[in-house]
Short mmCIF file of C-alpha atoms in Angstrom, two decimals:
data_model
loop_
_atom_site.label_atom_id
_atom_site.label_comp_id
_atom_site.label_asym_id
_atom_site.label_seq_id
_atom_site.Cartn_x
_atom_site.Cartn_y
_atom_site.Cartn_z
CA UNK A 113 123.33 -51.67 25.38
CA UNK A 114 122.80 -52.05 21.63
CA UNK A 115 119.68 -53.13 22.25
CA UNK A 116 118.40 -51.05 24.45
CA UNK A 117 119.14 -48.20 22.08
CA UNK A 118 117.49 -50.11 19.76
CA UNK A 119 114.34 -50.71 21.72
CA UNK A 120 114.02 -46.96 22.63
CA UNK A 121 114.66 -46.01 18.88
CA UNK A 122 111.44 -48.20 17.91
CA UNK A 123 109.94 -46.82 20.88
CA UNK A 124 110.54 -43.65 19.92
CA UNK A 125 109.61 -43.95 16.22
CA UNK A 126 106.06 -45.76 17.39
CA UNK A 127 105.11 -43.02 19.18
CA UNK A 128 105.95 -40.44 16.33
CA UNK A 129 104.14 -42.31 14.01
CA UNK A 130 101.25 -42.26 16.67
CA UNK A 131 101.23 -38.86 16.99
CA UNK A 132 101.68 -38.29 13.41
CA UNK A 133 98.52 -40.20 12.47
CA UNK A 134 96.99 -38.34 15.78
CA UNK A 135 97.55 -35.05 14.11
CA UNK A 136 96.04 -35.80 10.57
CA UNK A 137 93.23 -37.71 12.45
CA UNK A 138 92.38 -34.17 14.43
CA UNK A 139 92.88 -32.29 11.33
CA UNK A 140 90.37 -34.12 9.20
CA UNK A 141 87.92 -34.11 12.30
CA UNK A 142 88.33 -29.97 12.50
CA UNK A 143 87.78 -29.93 8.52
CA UNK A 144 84.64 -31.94 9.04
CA UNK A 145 83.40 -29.93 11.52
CA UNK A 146 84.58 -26.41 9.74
CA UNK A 147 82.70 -27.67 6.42
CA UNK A 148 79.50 -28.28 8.66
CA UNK A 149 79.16 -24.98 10.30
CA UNK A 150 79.73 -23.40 6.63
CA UNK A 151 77.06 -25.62 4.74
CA UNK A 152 74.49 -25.07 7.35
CA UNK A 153 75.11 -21.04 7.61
CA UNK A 154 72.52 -18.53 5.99
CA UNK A 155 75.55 -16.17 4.85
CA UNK A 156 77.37 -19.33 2.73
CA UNK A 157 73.56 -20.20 1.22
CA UNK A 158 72.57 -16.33 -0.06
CA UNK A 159 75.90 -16.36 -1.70
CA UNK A 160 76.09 -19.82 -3.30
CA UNK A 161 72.60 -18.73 -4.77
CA UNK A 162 73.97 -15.26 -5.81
CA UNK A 163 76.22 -17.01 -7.42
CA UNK A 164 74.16 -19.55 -9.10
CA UNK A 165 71.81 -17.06 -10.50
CA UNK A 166 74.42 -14.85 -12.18
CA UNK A 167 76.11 -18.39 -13.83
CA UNK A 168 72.76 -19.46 -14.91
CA UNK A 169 72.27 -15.77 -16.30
CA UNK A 170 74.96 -15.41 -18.14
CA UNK A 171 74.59 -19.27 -19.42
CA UNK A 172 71.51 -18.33 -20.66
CA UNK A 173 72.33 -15.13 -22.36
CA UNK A 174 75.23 -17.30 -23.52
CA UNK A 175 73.02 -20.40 -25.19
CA UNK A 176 70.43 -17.64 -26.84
CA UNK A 177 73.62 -16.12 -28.66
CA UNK A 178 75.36 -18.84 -29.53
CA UNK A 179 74.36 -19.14 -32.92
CA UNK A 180 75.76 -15.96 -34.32
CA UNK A 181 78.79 -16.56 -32.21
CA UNK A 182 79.75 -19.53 -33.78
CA UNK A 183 78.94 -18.60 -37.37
CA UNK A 184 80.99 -15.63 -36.99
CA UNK A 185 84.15 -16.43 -39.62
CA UNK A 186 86.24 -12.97 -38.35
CA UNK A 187 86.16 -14.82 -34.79
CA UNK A 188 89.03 -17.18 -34.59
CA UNK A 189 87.56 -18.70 -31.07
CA UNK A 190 84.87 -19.29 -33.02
CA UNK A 191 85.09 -23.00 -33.12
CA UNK A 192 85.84 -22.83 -29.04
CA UNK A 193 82.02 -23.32 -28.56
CA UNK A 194 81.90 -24.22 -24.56
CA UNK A 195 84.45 -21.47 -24.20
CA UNK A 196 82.06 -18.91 -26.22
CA UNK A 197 79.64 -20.09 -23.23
CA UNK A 198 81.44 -18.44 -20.69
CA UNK A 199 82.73 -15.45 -22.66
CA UNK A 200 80.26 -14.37 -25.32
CA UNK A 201 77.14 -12.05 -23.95
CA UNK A 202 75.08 -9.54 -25.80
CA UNK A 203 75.49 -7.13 -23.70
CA UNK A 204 72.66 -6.68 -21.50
CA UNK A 205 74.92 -8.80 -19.14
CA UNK A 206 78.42 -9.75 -18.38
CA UNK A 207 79.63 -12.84 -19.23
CA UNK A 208 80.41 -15.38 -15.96
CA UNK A 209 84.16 -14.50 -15.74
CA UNK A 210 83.69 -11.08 -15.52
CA UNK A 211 80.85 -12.02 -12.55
CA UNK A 212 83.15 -13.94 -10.79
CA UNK A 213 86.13 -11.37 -10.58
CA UNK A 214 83.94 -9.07 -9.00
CA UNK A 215 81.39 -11.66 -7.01
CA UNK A 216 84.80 -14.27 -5.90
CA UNK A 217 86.29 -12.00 -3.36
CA UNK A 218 82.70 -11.53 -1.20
CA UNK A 219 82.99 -15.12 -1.48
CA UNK A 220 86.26 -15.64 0.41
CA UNK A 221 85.54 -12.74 2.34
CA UNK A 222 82.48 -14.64 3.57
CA UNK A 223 84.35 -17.64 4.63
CA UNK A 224 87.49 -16.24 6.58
CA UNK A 225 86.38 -12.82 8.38
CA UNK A 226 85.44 -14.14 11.47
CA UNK A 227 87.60 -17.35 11.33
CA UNK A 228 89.57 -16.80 14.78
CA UNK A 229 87.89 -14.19 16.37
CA UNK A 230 84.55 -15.48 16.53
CA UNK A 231 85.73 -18.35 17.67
CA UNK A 232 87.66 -16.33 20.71
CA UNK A 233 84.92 -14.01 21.53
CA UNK A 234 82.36 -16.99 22.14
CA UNK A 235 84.96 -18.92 24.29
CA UNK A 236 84.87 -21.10 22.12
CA UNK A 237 88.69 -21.36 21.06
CA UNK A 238 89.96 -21.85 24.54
CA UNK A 239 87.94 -25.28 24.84
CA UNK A 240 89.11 -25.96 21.05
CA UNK A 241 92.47 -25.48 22.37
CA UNK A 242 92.06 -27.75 25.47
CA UNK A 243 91.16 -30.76 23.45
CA UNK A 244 93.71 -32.56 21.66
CA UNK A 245 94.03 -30.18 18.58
CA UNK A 246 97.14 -28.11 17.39
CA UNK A 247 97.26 -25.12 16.47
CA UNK A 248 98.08 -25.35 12.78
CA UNK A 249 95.93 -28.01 12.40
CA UNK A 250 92.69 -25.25 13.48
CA UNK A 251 94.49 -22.62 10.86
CA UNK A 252 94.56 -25.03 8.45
CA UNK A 253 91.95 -26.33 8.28
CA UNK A 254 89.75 -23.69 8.23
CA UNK A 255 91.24 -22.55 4.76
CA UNK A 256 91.20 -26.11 3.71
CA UNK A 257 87.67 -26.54 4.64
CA UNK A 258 86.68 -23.18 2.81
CA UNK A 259 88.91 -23.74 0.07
CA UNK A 260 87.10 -27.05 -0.63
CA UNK A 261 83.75 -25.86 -0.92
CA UNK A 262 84.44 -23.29 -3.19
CA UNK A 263 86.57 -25.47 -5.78
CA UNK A 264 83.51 -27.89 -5.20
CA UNK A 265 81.09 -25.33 -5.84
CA UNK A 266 83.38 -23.74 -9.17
CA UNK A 267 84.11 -27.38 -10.98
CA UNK A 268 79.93 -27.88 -9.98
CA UNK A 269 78.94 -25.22 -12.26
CA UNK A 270 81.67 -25.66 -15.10
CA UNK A 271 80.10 -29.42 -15.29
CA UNK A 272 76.86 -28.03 -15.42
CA UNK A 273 77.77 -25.71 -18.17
CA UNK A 274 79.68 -28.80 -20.20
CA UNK A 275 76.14 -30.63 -19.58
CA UNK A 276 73.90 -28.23 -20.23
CA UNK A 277 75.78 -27.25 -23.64
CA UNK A 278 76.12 -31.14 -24.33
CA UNK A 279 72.25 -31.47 -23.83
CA UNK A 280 71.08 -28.47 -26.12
CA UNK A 281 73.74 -28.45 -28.84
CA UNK A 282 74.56 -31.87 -28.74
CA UNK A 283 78.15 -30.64 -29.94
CA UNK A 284 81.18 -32.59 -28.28
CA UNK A 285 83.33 -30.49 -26.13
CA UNK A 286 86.76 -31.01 -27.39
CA UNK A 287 89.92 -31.58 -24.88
CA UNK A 288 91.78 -28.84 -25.53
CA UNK A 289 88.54 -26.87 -24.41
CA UNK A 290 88.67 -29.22 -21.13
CA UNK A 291 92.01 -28.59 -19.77
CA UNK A 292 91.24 -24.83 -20.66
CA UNK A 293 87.76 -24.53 -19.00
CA UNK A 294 88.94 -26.46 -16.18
CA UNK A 295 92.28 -24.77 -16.10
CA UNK A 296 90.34 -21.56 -15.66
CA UNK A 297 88.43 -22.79 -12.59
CA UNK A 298 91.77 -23.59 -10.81
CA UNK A 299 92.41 -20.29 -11.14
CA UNK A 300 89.91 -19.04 -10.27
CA UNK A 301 89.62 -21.04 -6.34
CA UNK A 302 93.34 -19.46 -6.33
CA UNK A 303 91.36 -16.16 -6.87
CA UNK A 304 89.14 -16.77 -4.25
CA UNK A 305 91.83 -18.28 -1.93
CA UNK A 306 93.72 -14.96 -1.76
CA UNK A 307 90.81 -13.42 -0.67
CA UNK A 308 90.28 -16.06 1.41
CA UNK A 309 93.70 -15.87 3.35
CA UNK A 310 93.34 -12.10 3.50
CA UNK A 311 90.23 -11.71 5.23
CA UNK A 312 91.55 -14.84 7.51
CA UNK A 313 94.69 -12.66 8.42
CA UNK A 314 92.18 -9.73 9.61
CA UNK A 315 90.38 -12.26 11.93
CA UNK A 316 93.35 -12.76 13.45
CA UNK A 317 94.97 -9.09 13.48
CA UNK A 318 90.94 -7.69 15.00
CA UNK A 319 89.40 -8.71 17.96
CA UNK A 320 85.45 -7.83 16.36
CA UNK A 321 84.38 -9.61 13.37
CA UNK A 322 83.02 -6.59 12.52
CA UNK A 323 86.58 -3.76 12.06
CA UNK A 324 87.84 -7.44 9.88
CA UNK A 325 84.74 -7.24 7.76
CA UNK A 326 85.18 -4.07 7.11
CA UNK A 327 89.14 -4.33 6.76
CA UNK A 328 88.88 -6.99 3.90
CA UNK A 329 85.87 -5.31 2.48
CA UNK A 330 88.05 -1.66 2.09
CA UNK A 331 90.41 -3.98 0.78
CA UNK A 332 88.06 -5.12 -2.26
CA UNK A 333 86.59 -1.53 -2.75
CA UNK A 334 90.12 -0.20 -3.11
CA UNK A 335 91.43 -2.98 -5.08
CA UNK A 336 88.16 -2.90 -7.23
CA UNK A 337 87.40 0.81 -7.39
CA UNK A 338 89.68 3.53 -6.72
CA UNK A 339 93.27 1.12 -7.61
CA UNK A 340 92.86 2.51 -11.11
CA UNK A 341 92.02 5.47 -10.73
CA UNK A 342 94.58 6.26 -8.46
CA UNK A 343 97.20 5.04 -10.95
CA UNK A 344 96.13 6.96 -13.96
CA UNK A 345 96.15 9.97 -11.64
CA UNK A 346 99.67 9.55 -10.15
CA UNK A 347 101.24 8.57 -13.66
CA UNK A 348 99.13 11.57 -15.19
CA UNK A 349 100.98 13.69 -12.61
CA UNK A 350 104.35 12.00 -13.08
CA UNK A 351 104.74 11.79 -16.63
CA UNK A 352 101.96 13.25 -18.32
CA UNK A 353 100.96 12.13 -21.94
CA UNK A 354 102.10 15.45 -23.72
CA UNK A 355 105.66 14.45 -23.31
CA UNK A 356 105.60 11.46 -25.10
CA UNK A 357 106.36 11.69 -28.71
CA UNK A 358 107.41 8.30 -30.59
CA UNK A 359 105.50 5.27 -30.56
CA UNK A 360 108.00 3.60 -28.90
CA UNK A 361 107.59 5.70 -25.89
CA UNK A 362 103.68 5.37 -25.56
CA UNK A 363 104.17 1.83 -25.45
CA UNK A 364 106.59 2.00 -22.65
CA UNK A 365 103.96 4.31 -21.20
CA UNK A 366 101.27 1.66 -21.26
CA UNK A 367 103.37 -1.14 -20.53
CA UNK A 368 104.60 0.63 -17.38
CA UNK A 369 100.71 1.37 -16.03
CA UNK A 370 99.58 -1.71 -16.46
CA UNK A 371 102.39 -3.19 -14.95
CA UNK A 372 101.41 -1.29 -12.16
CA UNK A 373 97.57 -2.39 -12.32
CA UNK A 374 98.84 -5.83 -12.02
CA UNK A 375 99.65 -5.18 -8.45
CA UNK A 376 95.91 -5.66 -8.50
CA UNK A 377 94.43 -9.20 -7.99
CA UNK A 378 91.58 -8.74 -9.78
CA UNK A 379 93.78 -7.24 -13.04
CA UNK A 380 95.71 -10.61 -12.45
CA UNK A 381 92.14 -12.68 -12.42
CA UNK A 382 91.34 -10.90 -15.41
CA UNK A 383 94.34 -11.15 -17.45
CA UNK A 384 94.59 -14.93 -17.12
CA UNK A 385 90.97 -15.51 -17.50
CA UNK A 386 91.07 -13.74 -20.85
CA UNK A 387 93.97 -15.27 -21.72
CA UNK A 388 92.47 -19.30 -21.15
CA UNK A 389 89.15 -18.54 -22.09
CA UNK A 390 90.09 -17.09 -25.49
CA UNK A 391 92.62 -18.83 -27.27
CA UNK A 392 93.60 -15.93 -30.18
CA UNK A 393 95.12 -13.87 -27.23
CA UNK A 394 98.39 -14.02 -28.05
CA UNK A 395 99.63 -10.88 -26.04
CA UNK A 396 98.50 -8.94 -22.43
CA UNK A 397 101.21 -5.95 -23.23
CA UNK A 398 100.95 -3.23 -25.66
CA UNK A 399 102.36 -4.15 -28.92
CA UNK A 400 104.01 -2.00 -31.89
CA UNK A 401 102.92 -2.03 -35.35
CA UNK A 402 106.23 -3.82 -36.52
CA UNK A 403 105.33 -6.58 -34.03
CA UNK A 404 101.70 -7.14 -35.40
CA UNK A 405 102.66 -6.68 -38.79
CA UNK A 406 101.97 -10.37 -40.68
CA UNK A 407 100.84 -11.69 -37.58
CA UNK A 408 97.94 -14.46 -38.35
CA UNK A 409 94.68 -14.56 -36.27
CA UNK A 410 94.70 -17.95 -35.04
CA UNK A 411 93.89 -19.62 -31.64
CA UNK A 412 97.47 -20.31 -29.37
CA UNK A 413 97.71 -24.17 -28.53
CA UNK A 414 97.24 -24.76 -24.40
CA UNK A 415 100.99 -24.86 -23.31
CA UNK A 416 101.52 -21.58 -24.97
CA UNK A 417 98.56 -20.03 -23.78
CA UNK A 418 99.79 -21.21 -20.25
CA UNK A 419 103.16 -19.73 -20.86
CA UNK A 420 101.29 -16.83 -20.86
CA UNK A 421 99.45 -16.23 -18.28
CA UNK A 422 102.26 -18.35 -15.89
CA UNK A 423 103.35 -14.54 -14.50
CA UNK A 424 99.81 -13.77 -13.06
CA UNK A 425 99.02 -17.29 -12.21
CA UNK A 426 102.33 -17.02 -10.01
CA UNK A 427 101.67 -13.58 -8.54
CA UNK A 428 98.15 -14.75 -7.42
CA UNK A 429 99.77 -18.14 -5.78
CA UNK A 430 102.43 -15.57 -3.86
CA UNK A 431 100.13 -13.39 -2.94
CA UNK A 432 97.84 -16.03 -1.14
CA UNK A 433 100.47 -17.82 0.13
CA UNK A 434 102.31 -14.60 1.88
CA UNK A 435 98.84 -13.90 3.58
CA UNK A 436 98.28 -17.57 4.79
CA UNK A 437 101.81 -17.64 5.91
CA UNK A 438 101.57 -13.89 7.98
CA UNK A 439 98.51 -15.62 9.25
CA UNK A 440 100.35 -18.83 10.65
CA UNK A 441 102.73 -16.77 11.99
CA UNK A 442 100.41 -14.59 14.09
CA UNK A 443 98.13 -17.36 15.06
CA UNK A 444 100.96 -19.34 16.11
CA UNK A 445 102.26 -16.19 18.49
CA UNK A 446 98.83 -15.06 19.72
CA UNK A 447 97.65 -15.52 23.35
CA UNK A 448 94.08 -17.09 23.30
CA UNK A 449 93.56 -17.10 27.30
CA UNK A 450 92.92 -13.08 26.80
#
């Protein structure tokens, strides 16, 4: 008997590890395949050159300025010179960061709303489903397989930035300026990922690609739009500003509206984007006049600058994680026979 046990309990651990190696076999296939359809559509290739054409833009505004930027002694980033190429601009554009935080989100938007139900309105899912594939492995990979050509396209143009500033300046890019610049591009796939999951969770909720186009796009316009300007309205009407009388209490005030901006993912982009890209940000709250007083301009190091922005970098994870986990949960519950 002790055997036999023992036989069946290899037996039994064989074919786990079969179907183990099975399932991540099926799941690299699916990404395969979900990275082909996406290189070879017209929709991914307008935006990857939208996007290209704004970097190179604002790299190019960036490289003309660059002097004066630099030689700027009130500027305490002023030393940060491949981080002055994706913030400084002379204003006839926006720099790339600001781009991105409105461009990012019609990037993931791009990639997820028609996910599932295109997939079930050309019958295609139903075969999908009668081959050999699970149904995590589909949802997962096709926000892996999105996910992975955006972070390939991001860290693509932050090396061509390093390269091109290498090749004209022939200044070396310091490391502290690597783990920043490249610290910002993680954030910024996050950025795109929430998107991403959102618009992935409306192919799934809508039958039509079209009502979860739309759906993720309202989204965006709200978010992007009307959020603010629906806040400063409702605190206006709440608490207006003629009430407050000490300092103290207009920086509660502030503090307490942009706390509720922050609900926001793009004020969440923003405020850790600033916060990497530009070193003497030592603060995203208001701050008293007792609390600047003696205070020294001077870039933070990179852990403390991280500290900081650690909050929004954590709200943006959440966020993107609660959608692709709603997702799961519906996908996994849906019937696809219908």
């Amino acid at each position: 008997m002790p055997m036999k046990s023992l036989a069946a309990f290899s037996k039994g651990t064989s074919i786990k590890s079969e179907l183990a190696a099975d399932s991540t076999t099926t799941f690299r296939v699916v990404v395969d395949k979900e990275m082909t359809d996406h290189i070879r559509s017209w929709r991914l290739i307008l935006l990857l050159a939208l996007l290209a054409l704004t970097f190179f833009g604002a790299l190019y505004v960036s490289l003309n300025n660059i002097r004066s930027v630099v030689s700027n002694a009130q500027d305490p980033d002023s030393t940060f010179l491949y981080l002055k190429l994706l913030t400084s601009t002379d204003g006839a554009m926006p720099p790339f960061h600001v781009f991105l935080n409105f461009l990012g989100p019609l990037l993931g938007i791009a990639l997820g709303f028609d996910a599932i139900n295109s997939e079930q309105n050309n019958g295609t899912l139903i075969r999908l489903m009668a081959q050999p594939v699970y149904r995590d492995n589909l949802i997962l990979a096709k926000s892996a397989s999105a996910l992975i050509l955006v972070g390939t396209l991001f860290f693509t143009l932050v090396l061509l930035m390093i390269g091109a500033g290498l090749y004209i300046t022939g200044v070396l890019i310091e490391p502290v300026e690597v783990l920043r610049i490249f610290t910002f591009t993680v954030v910024a796939v996050v950025y795109v990922g929430f998107w991403l999951s959102l618009s992935i969770l409306f192919s799934i909720a809508f039958k039509q690609t079209a009502t979860s186009a739309l759906a993720a796009i309202g989204v965006w316009l709200f978010f992007t739009v009307f959020y603010q300007i629906v806040v400063n309205l409702a605190v206006a009407a709440f608490i207006p500003r003629q009430t407050i009388q000490t300092e103290a209490e207009m920086v509660g005030y502030n503090e307490m509206v942009l706390n509720i901006l922050r609900l926001a993912p793009s004020q969440l982009f923003s405020d850790a984007t600033t916060t990497l890209l530009m070193p003497s940000v030592r603060s995203l709250g208001p701050m008293t006049m007792e609390q600047m007083a003696g205070a020294i301009p001077s870039p933070l190091p990179f852990t403390e600058s991280l500290m900081v922005v650690c909050p929004q970098l954590s709200g943006l994870l959440a966020a993107t994680f609660l959608c692709f986990a709603y997702s799961y949960y519906l996908f996994m519950r849906r019937e696809i026979r219908s």
